[in-house]
Coordinates of C-alpha atoms and ligand atoms in Angstrom, one line a residue:
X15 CA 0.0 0.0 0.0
X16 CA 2.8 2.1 0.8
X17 CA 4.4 2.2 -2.3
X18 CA 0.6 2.8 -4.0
X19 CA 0.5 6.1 -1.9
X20 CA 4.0 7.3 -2.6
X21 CA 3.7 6.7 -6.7
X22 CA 0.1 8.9 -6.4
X23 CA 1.9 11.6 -4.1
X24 CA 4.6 11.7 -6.6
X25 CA 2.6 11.8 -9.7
X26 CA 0.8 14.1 -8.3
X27 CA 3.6 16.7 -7.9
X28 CA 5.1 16.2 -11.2
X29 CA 1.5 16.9 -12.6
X30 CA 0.5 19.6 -10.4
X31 CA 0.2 22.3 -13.3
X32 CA -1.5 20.5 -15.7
X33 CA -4.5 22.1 -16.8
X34 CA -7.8 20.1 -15.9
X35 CA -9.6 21.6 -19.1
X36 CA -6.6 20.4 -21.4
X37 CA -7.8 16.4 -20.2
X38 CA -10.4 17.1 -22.2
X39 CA -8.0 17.0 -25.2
X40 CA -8.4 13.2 -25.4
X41 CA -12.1 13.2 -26.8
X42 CA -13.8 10.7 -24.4
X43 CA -13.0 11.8 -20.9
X44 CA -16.7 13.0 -20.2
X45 CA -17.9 9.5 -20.7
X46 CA -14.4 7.5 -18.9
X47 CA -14.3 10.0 -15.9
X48 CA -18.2 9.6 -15.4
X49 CA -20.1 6.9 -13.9
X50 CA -23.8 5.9 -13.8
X51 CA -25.6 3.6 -11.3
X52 CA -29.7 3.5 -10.9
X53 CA -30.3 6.7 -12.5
X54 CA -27.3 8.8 -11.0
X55 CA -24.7 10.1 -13.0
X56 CA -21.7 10.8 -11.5
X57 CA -19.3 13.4 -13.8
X58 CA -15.8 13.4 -12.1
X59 CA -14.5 15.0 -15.4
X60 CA -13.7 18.3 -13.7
X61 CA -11.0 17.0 -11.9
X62 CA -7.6 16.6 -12.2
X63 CA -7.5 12.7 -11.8
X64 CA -5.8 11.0 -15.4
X65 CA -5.6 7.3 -16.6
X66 CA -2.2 7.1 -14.6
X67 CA -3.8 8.4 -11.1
X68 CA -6.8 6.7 -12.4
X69 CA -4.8 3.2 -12.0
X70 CA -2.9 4.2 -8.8
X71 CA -6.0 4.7 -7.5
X72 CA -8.1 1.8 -7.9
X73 CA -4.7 -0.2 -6.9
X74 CA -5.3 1.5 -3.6
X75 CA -8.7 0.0 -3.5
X76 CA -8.0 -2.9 -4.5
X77 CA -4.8 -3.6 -2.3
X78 CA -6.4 -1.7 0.4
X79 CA -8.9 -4.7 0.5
X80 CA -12.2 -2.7 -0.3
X81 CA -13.9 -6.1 -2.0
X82 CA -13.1 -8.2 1.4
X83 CA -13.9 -5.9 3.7
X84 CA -17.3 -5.1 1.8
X85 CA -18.0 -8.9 2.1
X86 CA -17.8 -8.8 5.5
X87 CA -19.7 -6.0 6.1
X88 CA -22.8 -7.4 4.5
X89 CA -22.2 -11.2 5.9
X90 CA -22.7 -9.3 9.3
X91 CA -19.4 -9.7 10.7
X92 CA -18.1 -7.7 13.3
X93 CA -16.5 -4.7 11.6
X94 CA -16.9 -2.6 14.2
X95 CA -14.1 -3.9 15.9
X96 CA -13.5 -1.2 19.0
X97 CA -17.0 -1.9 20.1
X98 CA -17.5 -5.5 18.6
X99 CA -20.6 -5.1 16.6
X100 CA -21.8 -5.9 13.4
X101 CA -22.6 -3.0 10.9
X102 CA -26.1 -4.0 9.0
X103 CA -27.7 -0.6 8.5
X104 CA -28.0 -2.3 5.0
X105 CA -30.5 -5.0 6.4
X106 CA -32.8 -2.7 7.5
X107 CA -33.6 -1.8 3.9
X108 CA -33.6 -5.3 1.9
X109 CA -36.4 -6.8 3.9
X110 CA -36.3 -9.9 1.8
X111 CA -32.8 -11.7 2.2
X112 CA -31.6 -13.7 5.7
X113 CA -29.0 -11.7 7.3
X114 CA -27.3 -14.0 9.7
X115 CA -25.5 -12.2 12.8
X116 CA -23.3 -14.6 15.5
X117 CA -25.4 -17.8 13.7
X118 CA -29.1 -16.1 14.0
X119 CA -30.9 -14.9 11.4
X120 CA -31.9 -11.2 12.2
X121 CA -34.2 -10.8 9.8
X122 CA -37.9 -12.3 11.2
X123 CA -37.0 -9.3 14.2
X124 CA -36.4 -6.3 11.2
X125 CA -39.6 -7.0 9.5
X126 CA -41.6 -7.2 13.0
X127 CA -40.8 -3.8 14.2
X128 CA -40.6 -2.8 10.2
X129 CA -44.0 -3.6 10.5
X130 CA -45.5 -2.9 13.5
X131 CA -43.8 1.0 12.8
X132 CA -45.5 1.1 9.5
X133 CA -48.9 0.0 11.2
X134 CA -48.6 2.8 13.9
X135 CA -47.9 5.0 11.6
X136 CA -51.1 4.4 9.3
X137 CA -52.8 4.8 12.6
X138 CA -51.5 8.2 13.2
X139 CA -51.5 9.1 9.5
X140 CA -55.1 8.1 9.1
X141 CA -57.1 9.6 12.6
X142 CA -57.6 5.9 14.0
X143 CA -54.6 6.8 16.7
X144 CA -55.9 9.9 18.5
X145 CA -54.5 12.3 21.3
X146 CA -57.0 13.8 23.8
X147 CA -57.6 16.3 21.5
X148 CA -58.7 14.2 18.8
X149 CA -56.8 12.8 15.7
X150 CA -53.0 13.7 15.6
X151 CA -51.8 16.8 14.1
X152 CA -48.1 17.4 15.0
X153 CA -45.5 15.3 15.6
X154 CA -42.4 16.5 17.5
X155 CA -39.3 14.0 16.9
X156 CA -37.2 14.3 19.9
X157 CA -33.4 13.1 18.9
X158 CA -29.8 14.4 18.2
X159 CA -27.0 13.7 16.2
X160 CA -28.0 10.9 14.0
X161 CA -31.1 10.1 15.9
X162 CA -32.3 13.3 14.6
X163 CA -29.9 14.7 11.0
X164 CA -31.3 11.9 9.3
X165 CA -35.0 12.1 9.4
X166 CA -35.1 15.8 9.6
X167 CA -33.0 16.0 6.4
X168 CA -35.2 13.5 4.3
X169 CA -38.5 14.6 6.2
X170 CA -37.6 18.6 4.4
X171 CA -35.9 16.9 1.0
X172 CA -39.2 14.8 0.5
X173 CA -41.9 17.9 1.6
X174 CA -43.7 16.7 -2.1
X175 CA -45.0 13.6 -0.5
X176 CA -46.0 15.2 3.0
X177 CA -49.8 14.1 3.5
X178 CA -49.6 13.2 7.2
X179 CA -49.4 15.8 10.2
X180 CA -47.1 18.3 10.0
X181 CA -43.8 17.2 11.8
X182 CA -41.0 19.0 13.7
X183 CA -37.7 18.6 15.2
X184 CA -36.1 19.5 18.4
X185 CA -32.3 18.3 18.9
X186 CA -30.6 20.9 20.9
X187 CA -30.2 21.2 24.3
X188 CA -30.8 24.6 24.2
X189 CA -34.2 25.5 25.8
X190 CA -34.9 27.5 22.6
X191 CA -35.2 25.0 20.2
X192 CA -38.2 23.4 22.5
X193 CA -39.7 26.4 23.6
X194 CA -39.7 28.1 20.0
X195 CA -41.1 24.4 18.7
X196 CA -43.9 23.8 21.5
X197 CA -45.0 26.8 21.3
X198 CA -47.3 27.3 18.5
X199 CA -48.7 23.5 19.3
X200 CA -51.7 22.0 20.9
X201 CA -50.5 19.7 23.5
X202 CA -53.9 17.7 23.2
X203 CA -53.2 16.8 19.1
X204 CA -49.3 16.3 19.3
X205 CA -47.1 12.9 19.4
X206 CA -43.8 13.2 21.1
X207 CA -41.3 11.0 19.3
X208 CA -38.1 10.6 21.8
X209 CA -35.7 8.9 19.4
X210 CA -32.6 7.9 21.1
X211 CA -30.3 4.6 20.2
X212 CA -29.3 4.3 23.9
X213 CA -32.0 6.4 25.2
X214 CA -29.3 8.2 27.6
X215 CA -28.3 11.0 25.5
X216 CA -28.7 14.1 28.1
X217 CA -30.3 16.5 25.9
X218 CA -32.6 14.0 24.5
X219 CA -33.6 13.0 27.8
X220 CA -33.4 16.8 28.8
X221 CA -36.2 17.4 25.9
X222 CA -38.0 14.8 26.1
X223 CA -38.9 15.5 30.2
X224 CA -39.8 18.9 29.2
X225 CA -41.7 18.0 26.9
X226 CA -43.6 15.5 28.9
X227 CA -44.4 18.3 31.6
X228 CA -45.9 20.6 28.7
X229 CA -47.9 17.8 28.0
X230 CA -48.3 17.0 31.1
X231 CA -50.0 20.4 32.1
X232 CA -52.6 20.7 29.3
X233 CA -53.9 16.7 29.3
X234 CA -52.3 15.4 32.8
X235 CA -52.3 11.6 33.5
X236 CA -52.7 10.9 29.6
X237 CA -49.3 12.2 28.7
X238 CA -47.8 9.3 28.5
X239 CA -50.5 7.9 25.5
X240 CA -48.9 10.4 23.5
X241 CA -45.3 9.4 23.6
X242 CA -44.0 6.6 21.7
X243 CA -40.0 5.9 21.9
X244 CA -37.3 4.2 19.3
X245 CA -34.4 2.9 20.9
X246 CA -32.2 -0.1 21.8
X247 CA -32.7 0.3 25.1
X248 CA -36.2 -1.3 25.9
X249 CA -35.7 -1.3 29.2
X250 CA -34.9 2.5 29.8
X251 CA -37.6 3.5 27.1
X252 CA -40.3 1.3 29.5
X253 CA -39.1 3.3 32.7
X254 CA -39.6 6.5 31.4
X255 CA -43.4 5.0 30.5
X256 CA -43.6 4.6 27.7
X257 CA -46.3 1.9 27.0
X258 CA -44.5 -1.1 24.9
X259 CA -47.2 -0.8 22.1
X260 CA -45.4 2.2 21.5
X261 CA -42.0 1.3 21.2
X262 CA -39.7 0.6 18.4
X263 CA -36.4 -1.4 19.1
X264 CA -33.9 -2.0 16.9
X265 CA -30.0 -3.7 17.3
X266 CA -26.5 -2.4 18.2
X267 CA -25.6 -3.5 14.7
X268 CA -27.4 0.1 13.2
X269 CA -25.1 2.6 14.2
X270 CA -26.4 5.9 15.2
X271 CA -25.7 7.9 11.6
X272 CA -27.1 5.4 9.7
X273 CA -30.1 4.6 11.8
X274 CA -32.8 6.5 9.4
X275 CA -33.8 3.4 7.3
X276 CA -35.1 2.0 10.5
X277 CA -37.4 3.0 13.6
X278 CA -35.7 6.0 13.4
X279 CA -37.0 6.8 10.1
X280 CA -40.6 7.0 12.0
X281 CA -41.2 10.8 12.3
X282 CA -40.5 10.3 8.0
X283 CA -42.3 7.7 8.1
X284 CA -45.4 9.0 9.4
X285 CA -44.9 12.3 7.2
X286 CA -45.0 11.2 3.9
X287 CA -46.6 7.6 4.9
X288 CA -44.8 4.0 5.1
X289 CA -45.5 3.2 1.4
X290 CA -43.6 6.2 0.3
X291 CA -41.1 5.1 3.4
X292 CA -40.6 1.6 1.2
X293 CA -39.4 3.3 -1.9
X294 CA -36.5 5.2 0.2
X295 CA -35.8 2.1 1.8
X296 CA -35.8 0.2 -1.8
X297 CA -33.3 3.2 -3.4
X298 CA -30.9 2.2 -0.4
X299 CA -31.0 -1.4 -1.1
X300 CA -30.5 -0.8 -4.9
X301 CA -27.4 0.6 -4.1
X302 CA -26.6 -1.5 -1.9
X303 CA -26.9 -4.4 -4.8
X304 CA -24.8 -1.6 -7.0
X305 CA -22.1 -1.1 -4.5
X306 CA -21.8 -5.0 -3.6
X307 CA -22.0 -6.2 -7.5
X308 CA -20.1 -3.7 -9.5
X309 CA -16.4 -4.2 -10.2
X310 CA -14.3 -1.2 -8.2
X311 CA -13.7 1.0 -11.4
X312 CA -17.6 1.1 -12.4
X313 CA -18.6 1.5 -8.7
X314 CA -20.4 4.4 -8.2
X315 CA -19.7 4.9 -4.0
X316 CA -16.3 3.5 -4.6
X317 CA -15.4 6.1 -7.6
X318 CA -16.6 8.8 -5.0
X319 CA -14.3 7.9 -2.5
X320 CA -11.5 7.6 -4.8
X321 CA -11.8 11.0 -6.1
X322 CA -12.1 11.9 -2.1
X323 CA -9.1 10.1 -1.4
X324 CA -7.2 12.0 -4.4
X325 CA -8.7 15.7 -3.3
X326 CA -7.6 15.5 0.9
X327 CA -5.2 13.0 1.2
X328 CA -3.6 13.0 -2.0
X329 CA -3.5 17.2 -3.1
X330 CA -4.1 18.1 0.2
X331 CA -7.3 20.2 0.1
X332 CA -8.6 20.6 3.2
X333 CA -12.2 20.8 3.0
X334 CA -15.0 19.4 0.8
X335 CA -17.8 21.7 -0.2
X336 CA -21.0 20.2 -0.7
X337 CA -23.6 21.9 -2.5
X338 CA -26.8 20.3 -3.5
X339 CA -28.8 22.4 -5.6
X340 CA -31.9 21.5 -4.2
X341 CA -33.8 24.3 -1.3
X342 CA -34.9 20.9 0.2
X343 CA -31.5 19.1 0.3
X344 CA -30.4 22.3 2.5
X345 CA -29.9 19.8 5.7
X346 CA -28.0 17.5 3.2
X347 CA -24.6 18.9 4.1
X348 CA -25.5 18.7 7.7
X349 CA -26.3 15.1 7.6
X350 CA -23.3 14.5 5.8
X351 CA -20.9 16.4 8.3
X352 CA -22.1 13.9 10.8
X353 CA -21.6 11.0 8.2
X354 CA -18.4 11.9 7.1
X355 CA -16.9 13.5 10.0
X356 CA -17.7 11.0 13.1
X357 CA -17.1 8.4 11.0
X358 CA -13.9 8.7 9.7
X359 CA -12.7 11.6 11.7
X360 CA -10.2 9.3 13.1
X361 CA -6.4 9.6 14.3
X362 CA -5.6 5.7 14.6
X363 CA -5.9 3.0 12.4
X364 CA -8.0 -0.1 12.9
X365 CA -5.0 -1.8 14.8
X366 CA -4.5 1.2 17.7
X367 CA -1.5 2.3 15.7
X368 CA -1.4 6.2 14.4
X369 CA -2.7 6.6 11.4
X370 CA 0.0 7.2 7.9
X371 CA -2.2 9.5 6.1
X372 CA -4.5 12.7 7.0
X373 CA -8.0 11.5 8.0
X374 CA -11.0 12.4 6.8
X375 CA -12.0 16.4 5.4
X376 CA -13.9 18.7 7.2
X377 CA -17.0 18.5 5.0
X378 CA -19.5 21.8 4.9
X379 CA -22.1 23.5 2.6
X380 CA -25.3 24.9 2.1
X381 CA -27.6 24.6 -1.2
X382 CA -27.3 26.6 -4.3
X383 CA -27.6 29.3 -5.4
X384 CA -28.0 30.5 -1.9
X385 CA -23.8 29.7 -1.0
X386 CA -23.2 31.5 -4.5
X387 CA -24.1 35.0 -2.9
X388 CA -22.1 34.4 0.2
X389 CA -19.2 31.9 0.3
X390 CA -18.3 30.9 -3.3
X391 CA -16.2 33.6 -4.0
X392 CA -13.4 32.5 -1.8
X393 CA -13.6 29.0 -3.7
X394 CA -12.8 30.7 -6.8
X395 CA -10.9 33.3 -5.9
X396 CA -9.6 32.4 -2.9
X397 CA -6.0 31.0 -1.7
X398 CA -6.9 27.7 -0.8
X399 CA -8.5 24.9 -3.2
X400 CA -12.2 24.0 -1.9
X401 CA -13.1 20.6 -4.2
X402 CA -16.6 21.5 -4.9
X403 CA -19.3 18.5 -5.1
X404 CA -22.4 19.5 -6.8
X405 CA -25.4 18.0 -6.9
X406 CA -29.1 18.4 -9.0
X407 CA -31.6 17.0 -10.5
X408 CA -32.6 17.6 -14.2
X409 CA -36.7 18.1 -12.8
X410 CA -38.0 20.0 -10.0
X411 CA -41.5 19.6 -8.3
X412 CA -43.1 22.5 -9.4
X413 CA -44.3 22.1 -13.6
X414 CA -45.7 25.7 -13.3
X415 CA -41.8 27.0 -12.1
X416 CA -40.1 24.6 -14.7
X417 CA -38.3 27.9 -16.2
X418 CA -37.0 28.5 -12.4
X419 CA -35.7 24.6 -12.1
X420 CA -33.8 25.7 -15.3
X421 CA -32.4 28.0 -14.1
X422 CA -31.3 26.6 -11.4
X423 CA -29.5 23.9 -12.9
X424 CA -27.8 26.4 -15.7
X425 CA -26.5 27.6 -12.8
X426 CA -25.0 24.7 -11.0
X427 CA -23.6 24.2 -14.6
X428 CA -22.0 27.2 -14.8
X429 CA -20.6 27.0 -11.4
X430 CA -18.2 23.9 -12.3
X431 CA -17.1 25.1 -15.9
X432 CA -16.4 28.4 -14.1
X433 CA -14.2 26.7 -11.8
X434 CA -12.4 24.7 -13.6
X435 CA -11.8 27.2 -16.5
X436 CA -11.2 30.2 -14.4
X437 CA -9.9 34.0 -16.6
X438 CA -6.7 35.1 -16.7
X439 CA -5.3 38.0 -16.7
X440 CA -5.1 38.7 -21.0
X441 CA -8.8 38.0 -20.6
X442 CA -9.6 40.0 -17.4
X443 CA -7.4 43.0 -19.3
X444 CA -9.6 42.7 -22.4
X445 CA -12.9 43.8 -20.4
X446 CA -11.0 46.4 -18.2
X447 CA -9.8 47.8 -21.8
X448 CA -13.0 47.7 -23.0
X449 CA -14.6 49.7 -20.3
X450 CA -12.1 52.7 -20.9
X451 CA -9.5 52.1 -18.8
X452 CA -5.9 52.1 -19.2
X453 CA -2.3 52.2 -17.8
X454 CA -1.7 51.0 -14.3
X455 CA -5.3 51.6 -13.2
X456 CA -5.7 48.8 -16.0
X457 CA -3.5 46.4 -14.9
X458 CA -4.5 46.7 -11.3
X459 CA -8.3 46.0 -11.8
X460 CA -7.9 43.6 -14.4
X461 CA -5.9 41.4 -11.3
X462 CA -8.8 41.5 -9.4
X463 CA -11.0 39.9 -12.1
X464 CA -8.7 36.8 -12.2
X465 CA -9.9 33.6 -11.7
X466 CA -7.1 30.9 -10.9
X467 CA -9.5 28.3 -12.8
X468 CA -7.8 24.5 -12.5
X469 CA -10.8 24.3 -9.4
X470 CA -11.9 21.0 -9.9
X471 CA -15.4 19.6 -9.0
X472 CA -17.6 16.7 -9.1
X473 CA -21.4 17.2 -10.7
X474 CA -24.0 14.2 -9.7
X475 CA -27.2 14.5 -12.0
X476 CA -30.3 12.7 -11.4
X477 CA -33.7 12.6 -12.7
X478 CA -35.9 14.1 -9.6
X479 CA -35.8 13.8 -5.8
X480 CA -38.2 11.1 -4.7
X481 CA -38.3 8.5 -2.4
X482 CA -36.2 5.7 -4.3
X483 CA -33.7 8.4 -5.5
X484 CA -32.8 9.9 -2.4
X485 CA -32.7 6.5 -0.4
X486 CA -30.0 5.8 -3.6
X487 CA -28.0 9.1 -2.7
X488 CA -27.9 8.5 1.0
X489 CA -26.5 5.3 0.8
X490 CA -24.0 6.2 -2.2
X491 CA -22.6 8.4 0.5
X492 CA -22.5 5.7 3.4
X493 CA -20.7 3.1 0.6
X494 CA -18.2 6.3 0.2
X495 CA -17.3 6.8 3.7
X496 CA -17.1 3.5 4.3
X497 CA -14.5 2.8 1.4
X498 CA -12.4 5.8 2.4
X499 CA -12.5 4.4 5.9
X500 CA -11.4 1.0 4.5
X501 CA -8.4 2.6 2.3
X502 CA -7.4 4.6 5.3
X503 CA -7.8 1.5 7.7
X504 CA -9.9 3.6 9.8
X505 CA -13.0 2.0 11.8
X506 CA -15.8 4.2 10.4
X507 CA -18.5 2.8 13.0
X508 CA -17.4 3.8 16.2
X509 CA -16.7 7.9 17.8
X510 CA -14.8 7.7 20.7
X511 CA -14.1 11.3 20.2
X512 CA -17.5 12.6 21.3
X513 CA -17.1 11.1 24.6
X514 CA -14.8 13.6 26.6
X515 CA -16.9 16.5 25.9
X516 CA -19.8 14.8 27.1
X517 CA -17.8 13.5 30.6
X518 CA -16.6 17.2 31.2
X519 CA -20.1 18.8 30.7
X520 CA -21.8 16.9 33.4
X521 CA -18.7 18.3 35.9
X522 CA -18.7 21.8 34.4
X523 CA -22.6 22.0 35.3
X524 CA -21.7 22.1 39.0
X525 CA -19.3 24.6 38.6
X526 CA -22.0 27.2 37.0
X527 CA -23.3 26.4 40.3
X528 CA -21.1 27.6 42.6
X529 CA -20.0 23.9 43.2
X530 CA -16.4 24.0 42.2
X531 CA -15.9 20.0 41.6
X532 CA -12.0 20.5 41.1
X533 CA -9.8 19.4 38.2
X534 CA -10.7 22.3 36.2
X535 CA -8.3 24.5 34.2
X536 CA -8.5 28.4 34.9
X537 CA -9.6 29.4 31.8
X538 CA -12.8 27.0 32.2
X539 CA -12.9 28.2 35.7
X540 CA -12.4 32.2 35.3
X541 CA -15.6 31.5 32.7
X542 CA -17.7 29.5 35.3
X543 CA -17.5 32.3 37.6
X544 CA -18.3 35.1 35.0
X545 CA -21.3 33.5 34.5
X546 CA -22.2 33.0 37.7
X547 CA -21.3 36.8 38.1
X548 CA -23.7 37.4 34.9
X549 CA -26.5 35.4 36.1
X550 CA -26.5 37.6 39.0
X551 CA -26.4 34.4 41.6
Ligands
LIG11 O1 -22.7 12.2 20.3 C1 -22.5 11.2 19.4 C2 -23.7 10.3 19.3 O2 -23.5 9.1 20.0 C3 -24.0 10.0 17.8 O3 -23.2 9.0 17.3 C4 -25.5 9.7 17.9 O4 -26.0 9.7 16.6 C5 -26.0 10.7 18.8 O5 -24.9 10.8 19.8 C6 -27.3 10.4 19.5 O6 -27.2 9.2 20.2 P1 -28.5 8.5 20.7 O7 -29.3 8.1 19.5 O8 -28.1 7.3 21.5 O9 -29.3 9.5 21.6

């Protein structure tokens, strides 16, 4: 592997000021630098990746053990080595095949609760499941992290098939979030959701007691009726009472980020109604069948991860924008922060032993062509190189706007041949010349109307944003992580790293108290009491 990373490095340097638009020289790039799975069209064109880095590349996926290590994922061995789980997020979206984990099948148990969700959820959708106030008109999903990113994003991407009760989402711990959500609701028509994979997550617990108390106070002993929980931890879900009816389990095997194809998926569920639910889940499991079936070079989630690999660890850009354009995909990069980063945002290898490359980018965005008015002109003009992943569909959901979809896409279009073409300075002189101006004054503007170019980006094209397409783009981008983890030798399921904050918070609390608990460093301390000060205590 070694000697796979050093030949990329070094071809890399020796071709570091080759043009990305002179690739294009050799007439079929567009269609060898693409690739197409369910729909999805993947152009990768626009970067600066050749046949040579092209082979170096899929050696490292190859060599790296990608094929092997897929296998075991999806024969439910125990990938997840640091906390010795399985990873089958995939089984909860091909209801049909036997997935055997430690000699049982786990299957009969998926469908159950797949089930029993789907019939709550008809129950809620269609009146027969009432609150006190009579048939169900909001539901609050109570969650964080990935017990909340995942449903909240494809609950807004799929608002065209919203024809249950409206449904919310409160996450943070902040007594805002539930406030400003409660607020406009009727306590005697709402479900409370608490979605928590352990069901010990403090500001889910937090929430989810306030929002028992609001309830509490309008409809008294019947508060409970109106809860229903999805967690792993049935034993915790039944002593905050929670009637079992209620309650939708699943296994350690689902990590938390890629829990949405499963219970909690429910607050989606019950928005756009378990039917609709079954087409996300089918999109998943057709790329699933994609990722596990396709030779590496044709492989849509692997080609994604190569061209990740070449971008942070091979150039060395540091950051990966993505920028769906898509209003409704506007908590895609969020979802994919948490994706991306916890999963692979990693400093050892599999073995304990320091890792030999960078980890994983910081991954950020927000959709078009909002980010075009605010951030993009540092990726084109700025010093640092921002690899830019685009993503649209060629049809909106509005036939009487179609002339705005079109507009939208020209300019997602423009956006990447922009980049990657750029103006220099002959150019930018030619306009300055022909607005009048000449001499030094010339010179100096026309500099600022360089563009670099040589910016290279990704563009995925797809039909429309339904059900089955986004359950294909979700798990194209799990595939992706997880073969970047792989290449890296990263574990991708586990995230000891959120831990410590978590540990200190609980002793800081005291100390905004007045109780000083000890161990703290004066900075943190000098703060403590400045609040304390604030607060007026
Ligand atoms: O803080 C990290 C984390 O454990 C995430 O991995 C997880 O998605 C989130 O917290 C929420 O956890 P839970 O679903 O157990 O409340």
């Amino acid at each position: 592997m070694n000697r796979i990373w050093d030949e990329l490095v070094a071809y890399r340097r020796a071709h570091e000021d080759q043009p990305i638009l002179a690739l294009f020289d050799k007439g079929d790039r567009v269609e060898r630098f693409g690739t197409k799975a369910g729909g999805l069209w993947l152009d990768w064109s626009k970067t600066a990746i050749d046949d040579k880095a092209l082979e170096l590349l899929l050696q490292l996926a190859d060599k790296g053990g990608v094929a092997e290590r897929r296998e075991a994922m999806f024969a439910g061995a125990h990938i997840n080595e640091t906390e010795d789980r399985a990873v089958l997020h995939t089984a909860l979206r091909n209801l049909n095949d036997a997935v055997v984990v430690d000699g049982v099948d786990v299957m009969p148990g998926v469908r159950a609760v797949h089930a029993a969700m789907s019939d709550f959820a008809r129950k809620v959708r269609d009146g027969r499941f009432k609150g006190q106030g009579g048939a169900i008109t909001d539901v609050v999903n109570i969650g964080i992290g990935g017990s909340d990113l995942g449903p909240k994003m494809a609950t807004l991407a799929l608002a065209p098939w919203h024809d249950g009760p409206r449904v919310h989402f409160v996450s943070n711990v902040d007594g805002a979030d539930i406030a400003d959500t409660l607020a406009p609701l009727d306590p005697a028509t709402t479900l409370v959701i608490v979605a928590s994979k352990t069901f010990t997550t403090i500001e889910t617990m937090t929430n989810a007691e306030t929002a028992r108390r609001w309830m509490e106070r309008a409809i008294g002993a019947a508060a409970p009726g109106q809860f229903a929980a999805v967690s792993t931890a049935l034993d915790k879900t039944s002593a905050f009472g929670i009637d079992a009816d209620r309650v939708f389990g699943f296994a350690d095997w689902v990590g938390g980020r890629y829990s949405v194809w499963g219970p909690i998926g429910l607050s989606l569920m019950i928005a756009i109604g378990p039917d609709r639910f079954d087409e996300f889940l089918a999109g998943g499991a057709a790329m699933d069948a994609h990722f596990r079936a396709t030779p590496l070079d044709q492989n849509l989630p692997v080609m994604l991860a190569l061209v990740g690999i070449w971008h942070h660890q091979i150039c060395g850009y540091a950051t990966r924008a993505v920028l769906p354009y898509d209003n409704r995909l506007s908590r895609l990069p969020a979802y994919l922060q948490q994706l991306e980063m916890e999963s692979n945002g990693k400093s050892v290898a599999m073995d304990g032993t320091p890792l030999e490359r960078v980890s994983g980018p910081v991954v950020w965005g927000e959709p078009g062509t909002n980010g075009q008015h605010a951030f993009y002109q540092l990726i084109h003009q700025g010093t640092a190189v921002i690899p830019a992943e685009f993503m649209v569909a060629a049809r909106g959901h509005e036939p009487d706007l179609a002339h705005q979809h079109m507009l939208l896409v020209a300019n997602c279009l423009a956006q990447s041949e922009a980049l990657m073409r750029g103006r220099d300075l002959e150019q930018a002189r030619a306009l300055m010349a022909a607005k009048g101006l000449t001499g030094a004054e010339l010179d100096r503007q026309a500099r600022h109307r360089v563009f670099p170019g040589n910016r290279p980006s990704t563009t995925l094209l797809f039909d429309q944003l339904t059900p089955r397409m986004l359950g294909q783009i979700i798990a194209l981008y799990e595939h992706r992580v997880f073969v970047e983890g792989v290449i890296l030798g990263i574990n991708s399921f586990d995230q000891w790293g959120v831990e410590l904050g978590k540990e200190l918070a609980l002793k800081v609390e005291p100390l905004l108290k007045g109780q000083d608990t000890g161990g703290h460093d004066p900075s943190t301390v000098h703060l403590a009491e400045m609040v304390w000060e604030m607060r007026g205590a």
